[in-house]
Coordinates of N, CA and C in Angstrom, one line a residue:
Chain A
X6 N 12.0 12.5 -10.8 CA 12.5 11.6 -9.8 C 11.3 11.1 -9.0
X7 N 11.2 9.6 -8.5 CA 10.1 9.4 -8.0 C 10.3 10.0 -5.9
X8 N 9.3 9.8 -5.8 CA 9.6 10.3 -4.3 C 10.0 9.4 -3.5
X9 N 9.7 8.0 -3.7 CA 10.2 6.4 -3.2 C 10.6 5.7 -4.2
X10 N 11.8 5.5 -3.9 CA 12.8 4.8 -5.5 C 13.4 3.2 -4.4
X11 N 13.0 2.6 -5.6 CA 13.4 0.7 -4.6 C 14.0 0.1 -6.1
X12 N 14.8 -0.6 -5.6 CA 15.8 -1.9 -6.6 C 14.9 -3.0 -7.0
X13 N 13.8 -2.9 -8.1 CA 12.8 -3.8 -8.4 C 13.5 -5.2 -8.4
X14 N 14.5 -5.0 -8.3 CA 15.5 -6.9 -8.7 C 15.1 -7.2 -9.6
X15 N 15.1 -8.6 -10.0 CA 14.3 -9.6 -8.7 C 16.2 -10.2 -7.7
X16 N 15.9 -9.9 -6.7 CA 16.8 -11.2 -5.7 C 16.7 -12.4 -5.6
X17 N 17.6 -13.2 -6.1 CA 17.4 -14.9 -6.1 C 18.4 -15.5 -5.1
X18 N 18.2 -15.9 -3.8 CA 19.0 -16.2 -2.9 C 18.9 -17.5 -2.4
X19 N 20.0 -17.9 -2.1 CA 19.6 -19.6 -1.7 C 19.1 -19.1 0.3
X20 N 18.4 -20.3 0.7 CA 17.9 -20.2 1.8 C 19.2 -20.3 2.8
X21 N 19.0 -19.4 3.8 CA 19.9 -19.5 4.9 C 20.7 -17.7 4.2
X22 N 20.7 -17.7 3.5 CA 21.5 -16.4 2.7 C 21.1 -14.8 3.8
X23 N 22.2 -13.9 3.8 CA 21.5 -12.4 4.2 C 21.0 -12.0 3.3
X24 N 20.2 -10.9 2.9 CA 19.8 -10.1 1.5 C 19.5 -8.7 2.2
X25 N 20.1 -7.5 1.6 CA 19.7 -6.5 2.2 C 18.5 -5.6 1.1
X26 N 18.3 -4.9 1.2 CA 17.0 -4.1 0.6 C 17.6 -2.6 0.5
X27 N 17.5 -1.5 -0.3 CA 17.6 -0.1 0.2 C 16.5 0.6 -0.9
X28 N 16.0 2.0 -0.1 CA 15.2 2.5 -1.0 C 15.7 3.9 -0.3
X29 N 14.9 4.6 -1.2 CA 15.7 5.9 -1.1 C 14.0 7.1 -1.1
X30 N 14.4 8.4 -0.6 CA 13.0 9.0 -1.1 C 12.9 10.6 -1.0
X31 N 12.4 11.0 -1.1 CA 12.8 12.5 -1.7 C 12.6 13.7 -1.2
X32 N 11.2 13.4 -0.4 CA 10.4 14.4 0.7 C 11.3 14.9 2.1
X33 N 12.1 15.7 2.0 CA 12.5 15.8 3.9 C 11.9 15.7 4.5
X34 N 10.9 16.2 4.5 CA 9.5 16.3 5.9 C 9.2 15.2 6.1
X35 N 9.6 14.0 5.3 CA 9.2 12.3 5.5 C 8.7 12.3 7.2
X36 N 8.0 12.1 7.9 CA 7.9 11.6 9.3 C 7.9 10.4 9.8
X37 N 7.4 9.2 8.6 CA 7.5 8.1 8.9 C 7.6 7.0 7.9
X38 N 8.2 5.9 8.3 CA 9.0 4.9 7.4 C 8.3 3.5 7.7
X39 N 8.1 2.9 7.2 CA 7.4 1.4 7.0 C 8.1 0.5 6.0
X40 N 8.1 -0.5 6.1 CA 7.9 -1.8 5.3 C 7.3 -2.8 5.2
X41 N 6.8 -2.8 4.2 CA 5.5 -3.6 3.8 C 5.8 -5.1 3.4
X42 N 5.4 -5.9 3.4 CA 5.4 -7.1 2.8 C 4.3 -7.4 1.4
X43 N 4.2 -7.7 0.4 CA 3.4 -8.2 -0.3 C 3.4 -9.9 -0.6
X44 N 2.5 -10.5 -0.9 CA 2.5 -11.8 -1.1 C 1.7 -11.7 -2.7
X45 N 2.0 -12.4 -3.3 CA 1.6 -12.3 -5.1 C -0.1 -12.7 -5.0
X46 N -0.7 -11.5 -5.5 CA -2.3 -11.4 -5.2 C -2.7 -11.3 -4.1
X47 N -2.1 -10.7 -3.6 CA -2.7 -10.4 -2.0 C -2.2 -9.2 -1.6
X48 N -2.6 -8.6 -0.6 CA -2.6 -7.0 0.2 C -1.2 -6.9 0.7
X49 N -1.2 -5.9 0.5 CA 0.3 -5.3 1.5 C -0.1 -5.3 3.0
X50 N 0.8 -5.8 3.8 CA 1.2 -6.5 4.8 C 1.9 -5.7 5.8
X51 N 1.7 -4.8 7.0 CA 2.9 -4.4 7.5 C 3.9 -5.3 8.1
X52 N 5.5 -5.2 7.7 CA 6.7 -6.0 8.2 C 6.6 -5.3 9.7
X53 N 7.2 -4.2 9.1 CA 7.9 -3.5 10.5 C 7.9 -1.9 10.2
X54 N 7.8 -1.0 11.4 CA 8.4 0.2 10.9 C 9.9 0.7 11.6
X55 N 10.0 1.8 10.4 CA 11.8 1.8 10.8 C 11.8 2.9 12.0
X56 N 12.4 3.2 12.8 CA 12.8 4.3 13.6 C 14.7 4.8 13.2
X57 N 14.3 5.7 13.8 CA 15.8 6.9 13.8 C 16.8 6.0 14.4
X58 N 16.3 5.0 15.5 CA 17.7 4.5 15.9 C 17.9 3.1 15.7
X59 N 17.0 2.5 14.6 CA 16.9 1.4 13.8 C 16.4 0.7 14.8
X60 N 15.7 -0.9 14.1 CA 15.0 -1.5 14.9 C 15.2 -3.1 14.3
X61 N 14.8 -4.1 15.1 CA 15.3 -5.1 14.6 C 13.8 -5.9 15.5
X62 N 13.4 -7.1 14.4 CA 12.2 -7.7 14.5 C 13.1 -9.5 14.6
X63 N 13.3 -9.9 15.2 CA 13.7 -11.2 15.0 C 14.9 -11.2 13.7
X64 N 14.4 -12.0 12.6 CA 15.6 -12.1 11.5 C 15.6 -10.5 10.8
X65 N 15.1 -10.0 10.7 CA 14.5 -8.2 10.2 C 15.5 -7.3 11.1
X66 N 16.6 -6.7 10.4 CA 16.5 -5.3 11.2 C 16.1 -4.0 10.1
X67 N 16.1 -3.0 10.2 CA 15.8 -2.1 9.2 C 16.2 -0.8 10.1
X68 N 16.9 0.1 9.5 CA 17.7 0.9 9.7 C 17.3 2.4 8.9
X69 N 17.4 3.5 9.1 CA 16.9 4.9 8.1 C 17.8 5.5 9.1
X70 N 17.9 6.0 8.0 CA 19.6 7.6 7.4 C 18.6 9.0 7.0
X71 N 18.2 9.9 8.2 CA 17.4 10.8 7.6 C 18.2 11.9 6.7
X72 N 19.4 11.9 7.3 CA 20.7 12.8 6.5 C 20.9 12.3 4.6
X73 N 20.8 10.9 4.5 CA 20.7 10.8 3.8 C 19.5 10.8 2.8
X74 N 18.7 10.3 3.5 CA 17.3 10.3 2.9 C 17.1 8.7 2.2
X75 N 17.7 7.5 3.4 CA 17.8 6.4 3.2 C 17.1 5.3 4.1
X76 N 16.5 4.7 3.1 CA 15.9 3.6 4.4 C 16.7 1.9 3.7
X77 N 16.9 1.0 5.0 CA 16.8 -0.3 4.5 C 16.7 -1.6 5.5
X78 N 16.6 -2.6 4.9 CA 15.6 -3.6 5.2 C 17.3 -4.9 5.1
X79 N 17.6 -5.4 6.0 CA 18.4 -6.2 6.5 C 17.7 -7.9 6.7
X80 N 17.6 -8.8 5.8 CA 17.0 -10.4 6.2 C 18.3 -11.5 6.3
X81 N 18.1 -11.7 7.8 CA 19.6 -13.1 7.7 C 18.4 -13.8 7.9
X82 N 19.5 -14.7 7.4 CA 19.1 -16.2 8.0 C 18.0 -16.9 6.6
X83 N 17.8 -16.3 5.5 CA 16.6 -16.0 4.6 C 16.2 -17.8 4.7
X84 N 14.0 -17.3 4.6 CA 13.7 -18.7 4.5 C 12.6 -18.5 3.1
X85 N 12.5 -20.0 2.7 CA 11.2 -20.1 1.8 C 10.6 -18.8 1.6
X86 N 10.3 -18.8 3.0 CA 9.0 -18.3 3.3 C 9.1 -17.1 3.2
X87 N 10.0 -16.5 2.8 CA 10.5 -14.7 2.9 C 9.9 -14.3 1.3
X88 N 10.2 -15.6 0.2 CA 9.7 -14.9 -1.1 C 8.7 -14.2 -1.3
X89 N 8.7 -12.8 -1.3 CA 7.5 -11.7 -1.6 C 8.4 -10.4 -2.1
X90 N 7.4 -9.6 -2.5 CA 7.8 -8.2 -2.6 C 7.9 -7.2 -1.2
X91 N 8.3 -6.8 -1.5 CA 8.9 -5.6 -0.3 C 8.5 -4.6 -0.5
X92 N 8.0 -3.9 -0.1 CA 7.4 -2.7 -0.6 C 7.8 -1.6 0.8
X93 N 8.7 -0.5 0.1 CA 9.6 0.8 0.8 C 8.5 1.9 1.4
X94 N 7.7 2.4 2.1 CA 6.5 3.0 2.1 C 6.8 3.8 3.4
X95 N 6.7 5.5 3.0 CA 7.0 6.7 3.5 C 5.8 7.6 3.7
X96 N 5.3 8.1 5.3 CA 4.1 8.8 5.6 C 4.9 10.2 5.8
X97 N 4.6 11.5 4.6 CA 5.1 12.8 5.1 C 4.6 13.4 6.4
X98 N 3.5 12.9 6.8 CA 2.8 13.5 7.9 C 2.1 14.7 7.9
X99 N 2.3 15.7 8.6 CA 2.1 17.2 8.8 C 0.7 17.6 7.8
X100 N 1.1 18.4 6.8 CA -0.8 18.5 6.2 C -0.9 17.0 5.6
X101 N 0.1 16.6 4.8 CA -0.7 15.3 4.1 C -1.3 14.5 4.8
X102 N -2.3 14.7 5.4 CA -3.0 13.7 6.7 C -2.7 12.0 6.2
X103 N -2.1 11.7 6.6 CA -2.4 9.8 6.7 C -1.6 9.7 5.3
X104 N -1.1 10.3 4.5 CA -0.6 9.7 2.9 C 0.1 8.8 3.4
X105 N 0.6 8.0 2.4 CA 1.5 7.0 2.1 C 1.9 7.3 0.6
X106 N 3.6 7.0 0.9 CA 3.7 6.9 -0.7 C 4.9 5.3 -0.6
X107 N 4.3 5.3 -1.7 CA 4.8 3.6 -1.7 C 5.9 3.8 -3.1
X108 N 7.0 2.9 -2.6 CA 8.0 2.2 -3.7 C 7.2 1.0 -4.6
X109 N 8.1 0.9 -5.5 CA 7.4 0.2 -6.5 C 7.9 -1.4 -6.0
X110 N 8.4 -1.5 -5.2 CA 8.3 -2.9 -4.2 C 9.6 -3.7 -5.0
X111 N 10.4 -4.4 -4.2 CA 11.3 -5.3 -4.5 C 11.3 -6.5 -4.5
X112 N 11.2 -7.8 -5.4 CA 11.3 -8.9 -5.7 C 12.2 -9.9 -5.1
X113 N 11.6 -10.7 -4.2 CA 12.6 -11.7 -3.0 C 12.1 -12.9 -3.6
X114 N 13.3 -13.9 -4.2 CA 12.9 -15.3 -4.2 C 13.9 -16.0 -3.4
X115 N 13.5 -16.9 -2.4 CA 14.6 -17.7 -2.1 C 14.4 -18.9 -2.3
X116 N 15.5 -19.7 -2.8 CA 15.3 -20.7 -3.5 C 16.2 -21.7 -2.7
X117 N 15.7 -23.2 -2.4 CA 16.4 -24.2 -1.4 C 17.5 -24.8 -1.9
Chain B
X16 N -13.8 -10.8 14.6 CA -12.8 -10.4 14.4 C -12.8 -8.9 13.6
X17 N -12.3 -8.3 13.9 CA -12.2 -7.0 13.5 C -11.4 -6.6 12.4
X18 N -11.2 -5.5 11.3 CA -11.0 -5.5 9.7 C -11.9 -5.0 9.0
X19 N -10.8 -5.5 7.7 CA -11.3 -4.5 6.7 C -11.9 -5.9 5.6
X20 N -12.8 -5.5 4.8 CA -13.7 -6.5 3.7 C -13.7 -5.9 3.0
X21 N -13.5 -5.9 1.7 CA -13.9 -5.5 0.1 C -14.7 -7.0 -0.5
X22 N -15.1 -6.2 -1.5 CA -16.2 -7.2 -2.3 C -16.0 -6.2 -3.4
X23 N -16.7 -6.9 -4.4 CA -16.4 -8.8 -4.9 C -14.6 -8.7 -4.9
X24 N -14.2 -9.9 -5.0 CA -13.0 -10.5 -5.1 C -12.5 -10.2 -6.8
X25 N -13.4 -10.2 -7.4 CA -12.9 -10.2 -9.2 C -14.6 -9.4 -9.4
X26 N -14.0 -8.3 -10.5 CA -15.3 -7.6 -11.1 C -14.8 -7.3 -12.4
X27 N -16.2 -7.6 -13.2 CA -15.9 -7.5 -14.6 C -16.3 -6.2 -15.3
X28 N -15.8 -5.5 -16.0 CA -16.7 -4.4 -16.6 C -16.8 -4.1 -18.2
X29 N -17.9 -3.7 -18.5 CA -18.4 -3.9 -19.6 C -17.8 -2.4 -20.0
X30 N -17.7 -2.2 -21.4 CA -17.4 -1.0 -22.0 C -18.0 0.2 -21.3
X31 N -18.3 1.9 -20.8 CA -18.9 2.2 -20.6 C -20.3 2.2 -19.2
X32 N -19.4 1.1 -18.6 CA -20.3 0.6 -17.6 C -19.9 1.6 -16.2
X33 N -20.4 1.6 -15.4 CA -19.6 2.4 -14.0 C -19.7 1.0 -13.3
X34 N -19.2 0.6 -12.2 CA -18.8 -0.2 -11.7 C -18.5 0.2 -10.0
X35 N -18.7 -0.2 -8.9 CA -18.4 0.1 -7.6 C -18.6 -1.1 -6.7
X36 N -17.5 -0.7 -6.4 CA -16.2 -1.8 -5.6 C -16.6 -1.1 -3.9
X37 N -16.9 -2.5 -2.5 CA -17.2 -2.3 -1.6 C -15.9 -2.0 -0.8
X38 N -16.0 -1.0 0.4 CA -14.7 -0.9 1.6 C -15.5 -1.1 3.0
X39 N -15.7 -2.1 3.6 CA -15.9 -1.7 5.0 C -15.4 -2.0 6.4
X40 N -15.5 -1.4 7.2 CA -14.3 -1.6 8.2 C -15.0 -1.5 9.4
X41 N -14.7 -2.0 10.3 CA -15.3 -2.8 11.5 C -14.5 -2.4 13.1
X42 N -13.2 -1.4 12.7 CA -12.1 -0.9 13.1 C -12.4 0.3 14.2
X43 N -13.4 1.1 13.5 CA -13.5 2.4 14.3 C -12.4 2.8 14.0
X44 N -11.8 2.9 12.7 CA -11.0 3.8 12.3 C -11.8 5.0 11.4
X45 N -11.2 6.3 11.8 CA -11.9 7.6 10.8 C -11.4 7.8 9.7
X46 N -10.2 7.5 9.3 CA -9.7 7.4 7.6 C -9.7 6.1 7.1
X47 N -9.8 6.4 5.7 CA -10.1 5.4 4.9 C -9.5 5.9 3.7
X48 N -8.8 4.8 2.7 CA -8.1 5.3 1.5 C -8.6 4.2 0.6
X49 N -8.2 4.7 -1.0 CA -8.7 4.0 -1.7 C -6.8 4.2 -2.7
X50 N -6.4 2.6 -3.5 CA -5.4 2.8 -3.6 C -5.5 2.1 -5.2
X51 N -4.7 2.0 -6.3 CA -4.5 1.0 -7.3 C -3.4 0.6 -7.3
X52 N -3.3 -0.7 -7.9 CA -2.1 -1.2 -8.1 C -2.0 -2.1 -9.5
X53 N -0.9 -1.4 -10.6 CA -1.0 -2.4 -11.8 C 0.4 -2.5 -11.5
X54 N 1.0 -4.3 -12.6 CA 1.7 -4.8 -12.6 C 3.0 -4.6 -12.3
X55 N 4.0 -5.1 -11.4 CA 5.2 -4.3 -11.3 C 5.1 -2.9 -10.4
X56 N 3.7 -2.4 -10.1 CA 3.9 -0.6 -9.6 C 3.8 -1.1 -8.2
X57 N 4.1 0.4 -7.5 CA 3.9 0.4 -5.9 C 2.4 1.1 -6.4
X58 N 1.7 1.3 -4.9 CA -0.1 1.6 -4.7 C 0.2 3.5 -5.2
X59 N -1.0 3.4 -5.6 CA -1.2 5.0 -6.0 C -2.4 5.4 -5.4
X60 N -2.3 6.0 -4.9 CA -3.5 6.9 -4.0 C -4.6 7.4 -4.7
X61 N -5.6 7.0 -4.9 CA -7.1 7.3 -5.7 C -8.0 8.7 -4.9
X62 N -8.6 8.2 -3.7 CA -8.9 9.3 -2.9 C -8.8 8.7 -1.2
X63 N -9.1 9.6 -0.7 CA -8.9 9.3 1.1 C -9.8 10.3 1.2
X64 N -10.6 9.5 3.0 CA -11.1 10.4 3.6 C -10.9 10.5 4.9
X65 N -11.0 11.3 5.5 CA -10.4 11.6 6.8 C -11.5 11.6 8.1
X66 N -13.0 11.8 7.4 CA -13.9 11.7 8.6 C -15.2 11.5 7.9
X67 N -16.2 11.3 8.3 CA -17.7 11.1 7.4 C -17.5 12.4 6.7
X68 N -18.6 11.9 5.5 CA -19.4 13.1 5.0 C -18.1 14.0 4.4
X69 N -16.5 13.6 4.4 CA -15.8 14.2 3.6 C -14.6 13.6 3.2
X70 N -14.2 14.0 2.2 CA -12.8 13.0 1.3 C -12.3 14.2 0.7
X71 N -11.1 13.4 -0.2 CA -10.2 14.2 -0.5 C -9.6 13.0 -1.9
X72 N -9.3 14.3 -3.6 CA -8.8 13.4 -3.9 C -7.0 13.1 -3.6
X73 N -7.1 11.9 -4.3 CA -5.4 11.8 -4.2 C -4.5 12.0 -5.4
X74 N -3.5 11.2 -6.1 CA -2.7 11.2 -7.3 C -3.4 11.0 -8.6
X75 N -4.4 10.0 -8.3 CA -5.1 9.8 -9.4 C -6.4 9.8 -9.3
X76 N -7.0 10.4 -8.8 CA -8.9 10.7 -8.9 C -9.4 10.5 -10.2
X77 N -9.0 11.3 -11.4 CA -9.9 11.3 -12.6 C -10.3 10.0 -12.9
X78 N -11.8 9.8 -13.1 CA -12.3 8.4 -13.4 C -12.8 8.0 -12.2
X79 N -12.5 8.4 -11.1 CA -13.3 7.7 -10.0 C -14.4 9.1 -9.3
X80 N -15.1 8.1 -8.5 CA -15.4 8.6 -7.4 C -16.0 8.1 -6.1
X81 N -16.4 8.7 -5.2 CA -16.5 7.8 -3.7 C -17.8 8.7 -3.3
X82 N -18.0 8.2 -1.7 CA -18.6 9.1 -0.9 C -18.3 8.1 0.5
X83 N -18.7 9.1 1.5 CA -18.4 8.5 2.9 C -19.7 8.8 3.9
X84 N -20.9 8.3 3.6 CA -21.9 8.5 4.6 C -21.8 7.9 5.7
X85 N -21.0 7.0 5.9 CA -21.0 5.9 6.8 C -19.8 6.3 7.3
X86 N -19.2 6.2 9.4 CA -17.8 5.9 9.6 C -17.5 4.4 8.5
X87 N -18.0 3.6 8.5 CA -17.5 2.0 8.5 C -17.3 1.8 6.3
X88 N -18.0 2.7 6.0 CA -17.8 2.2 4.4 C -17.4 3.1 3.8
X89 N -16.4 2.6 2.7 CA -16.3 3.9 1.6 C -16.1 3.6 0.6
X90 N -17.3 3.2 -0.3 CA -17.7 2.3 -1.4 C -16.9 3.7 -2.6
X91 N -16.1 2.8 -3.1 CA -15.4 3.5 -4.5 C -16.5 3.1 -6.1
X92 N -16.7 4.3 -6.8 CA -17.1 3.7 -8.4 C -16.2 4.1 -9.1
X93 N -15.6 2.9 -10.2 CA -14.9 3.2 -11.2 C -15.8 3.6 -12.2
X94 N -16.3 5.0 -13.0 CA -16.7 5.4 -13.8 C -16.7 4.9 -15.4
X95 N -17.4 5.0 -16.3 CA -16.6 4.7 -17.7 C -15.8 5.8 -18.0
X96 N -15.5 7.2 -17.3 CA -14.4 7.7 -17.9 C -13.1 7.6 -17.5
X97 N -13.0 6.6 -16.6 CA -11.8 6.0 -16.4 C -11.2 4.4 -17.5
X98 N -10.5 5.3 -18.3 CA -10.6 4.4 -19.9 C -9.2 3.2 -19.8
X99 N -8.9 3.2 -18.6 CA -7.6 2.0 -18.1 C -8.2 1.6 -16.7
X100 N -9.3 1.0 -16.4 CA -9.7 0.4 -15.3 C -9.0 -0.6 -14.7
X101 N -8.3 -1.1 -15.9 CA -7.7 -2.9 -14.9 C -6.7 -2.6 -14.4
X102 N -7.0 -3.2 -13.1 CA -6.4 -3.4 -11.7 C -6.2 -3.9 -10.8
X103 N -5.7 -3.7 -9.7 CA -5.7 -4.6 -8.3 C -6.2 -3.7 -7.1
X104 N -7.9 -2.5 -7.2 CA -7.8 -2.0 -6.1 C -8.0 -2.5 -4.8
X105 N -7.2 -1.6 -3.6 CA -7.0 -2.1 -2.2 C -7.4 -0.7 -1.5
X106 N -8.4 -1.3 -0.8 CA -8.9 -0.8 0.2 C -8.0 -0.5 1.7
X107 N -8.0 0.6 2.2 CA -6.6 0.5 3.8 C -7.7 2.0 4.5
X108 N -7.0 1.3 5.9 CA -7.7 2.5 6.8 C -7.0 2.9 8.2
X109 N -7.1 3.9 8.4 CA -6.2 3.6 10.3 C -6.9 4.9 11.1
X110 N -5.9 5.2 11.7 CA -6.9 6.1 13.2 C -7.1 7.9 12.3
X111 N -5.9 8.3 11.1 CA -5.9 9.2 10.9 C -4.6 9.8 11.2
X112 N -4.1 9.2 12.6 CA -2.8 9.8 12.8 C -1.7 9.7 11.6
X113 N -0.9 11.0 11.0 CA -0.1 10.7 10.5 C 0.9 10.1 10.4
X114 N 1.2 9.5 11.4 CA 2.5 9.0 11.2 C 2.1 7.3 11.2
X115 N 0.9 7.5 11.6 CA 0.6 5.3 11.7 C 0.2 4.8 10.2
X116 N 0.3 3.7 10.4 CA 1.1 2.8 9.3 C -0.8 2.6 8.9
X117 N -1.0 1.8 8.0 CA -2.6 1.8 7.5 C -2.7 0.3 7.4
X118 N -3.9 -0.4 7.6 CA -3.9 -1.9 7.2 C -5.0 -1.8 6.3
X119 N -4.9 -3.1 5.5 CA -5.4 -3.1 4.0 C -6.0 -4.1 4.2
X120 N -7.4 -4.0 2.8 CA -8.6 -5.6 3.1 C -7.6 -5.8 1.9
X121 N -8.6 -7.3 1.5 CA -7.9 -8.1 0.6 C -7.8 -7.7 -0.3
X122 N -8.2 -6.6 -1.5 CA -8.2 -5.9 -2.6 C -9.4 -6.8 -3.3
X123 N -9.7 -5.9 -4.7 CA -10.6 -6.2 -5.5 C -10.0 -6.3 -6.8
X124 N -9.9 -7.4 -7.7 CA -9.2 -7.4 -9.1 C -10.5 -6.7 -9.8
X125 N -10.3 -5.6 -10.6 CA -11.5 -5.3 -11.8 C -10.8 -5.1 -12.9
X126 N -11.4 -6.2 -13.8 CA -11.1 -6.8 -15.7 C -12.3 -5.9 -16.3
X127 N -11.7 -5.5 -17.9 CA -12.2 -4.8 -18.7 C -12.6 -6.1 -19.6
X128 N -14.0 -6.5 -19.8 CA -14.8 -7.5 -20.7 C -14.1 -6.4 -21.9

């Protein structure tokens, strides 16, 4: 099983659409939760990170279920400009100093 | 402005060649990671270091290696015994704390001539 498991899609949504995201991951001791943005040939991007009592960035909220061992990524209103990969990305903390472990990222096109 | 740089943008490698790809950071951050990424995958952890003068490898070390004389660089070489070099590596760095998020330079594409 991978430790960060994401729904590669691809998502094809017309603009103005919600699309939600979920990824899942395997470590309890997870301490922290991120979402990344990717743009096609370019670096991962931080979106946002998630907290325990969910958080919400303008059209972004993103929500984690430590019971379940669930994170996800909530976009209304979807524009152009959202088409990228998503990438689900979980820091265990404690000895792994600084790790990151990354999903294999989710595919967003929205189309007008 | 402050960040992270990698160099060259695209690197070519010849059969057998070693090859080393720049990271430098301008952050005054003490960690530094080194990451790959091929088509379709999430990043895989190559090696990280946590302070000068020491590193650590990560998921996939064999084929590489690094050093960290400098807070500010941590120049990665792709070896010839790393016999699947092509990639997208990306350079990321942050304070160390574990729970903060890491920002990334632009990455380096390296093609096998």
């Amino acid at each position: 099983r991978k430790e960060v498991e994401q729904d590669p899609g691809p998502f094809n949504v017309p603009e103005g659409a919600t699309v939600a995201f979920n990824c899942t991951y395997s470590n309890s001791a997870s301490q922290s939760f991120f979402w990344y943005r990717q743009d096609c040939r370019k670096e991962p991007k931080l979106l946002m990170s998630v907290y325990s009592s969910g958080n919400e960035d303008g059209r972004f909220t993103a929500q984690l279920n430590r019971a379940s061992q669930y994170i996800s990524l909530l976009i209304r209103d979807s524009k152009l400009s959202d088409s990228a990969t998503y990438l689900c990305v979980v820091s265990a903390g404690g000895t792994s100093y600084g790790k990151l472990t990354f999903g294999q990222g989710t595919i967003l096109t929205v189309h007008p | 402005d402050g960040g992270i740089t990698q160099s060259p943008k695209y690197l070519f490698r010849k059969e057998g060649q070693n090859v080393t790809l720049s990271c430098e950071q301008n952050l005054n951050h003490d960690a530094m990671y080194w990451y790959r990424q091929d088509p379709g995958q999430g990043l895989r952890l190559i090696y990280y270091s946590q302070i000068v003068n020491d590193f650590q490898k990560g998921d996939i070390a064999e084929g590489y290696s690094v050093s960290r004389e400098k807070k500010e660089s941590f120049p990665l070489t792709v070896t010839s015994a790393q016999k699947n070099p092509t990639a997208f590596y990306l350079c990321a760095s942050n304070t160390g704390d574990p729970v903060e998020t890491q920002y990334f330079g632009p990455g380096t594409r390296l093609l096998v001539l």
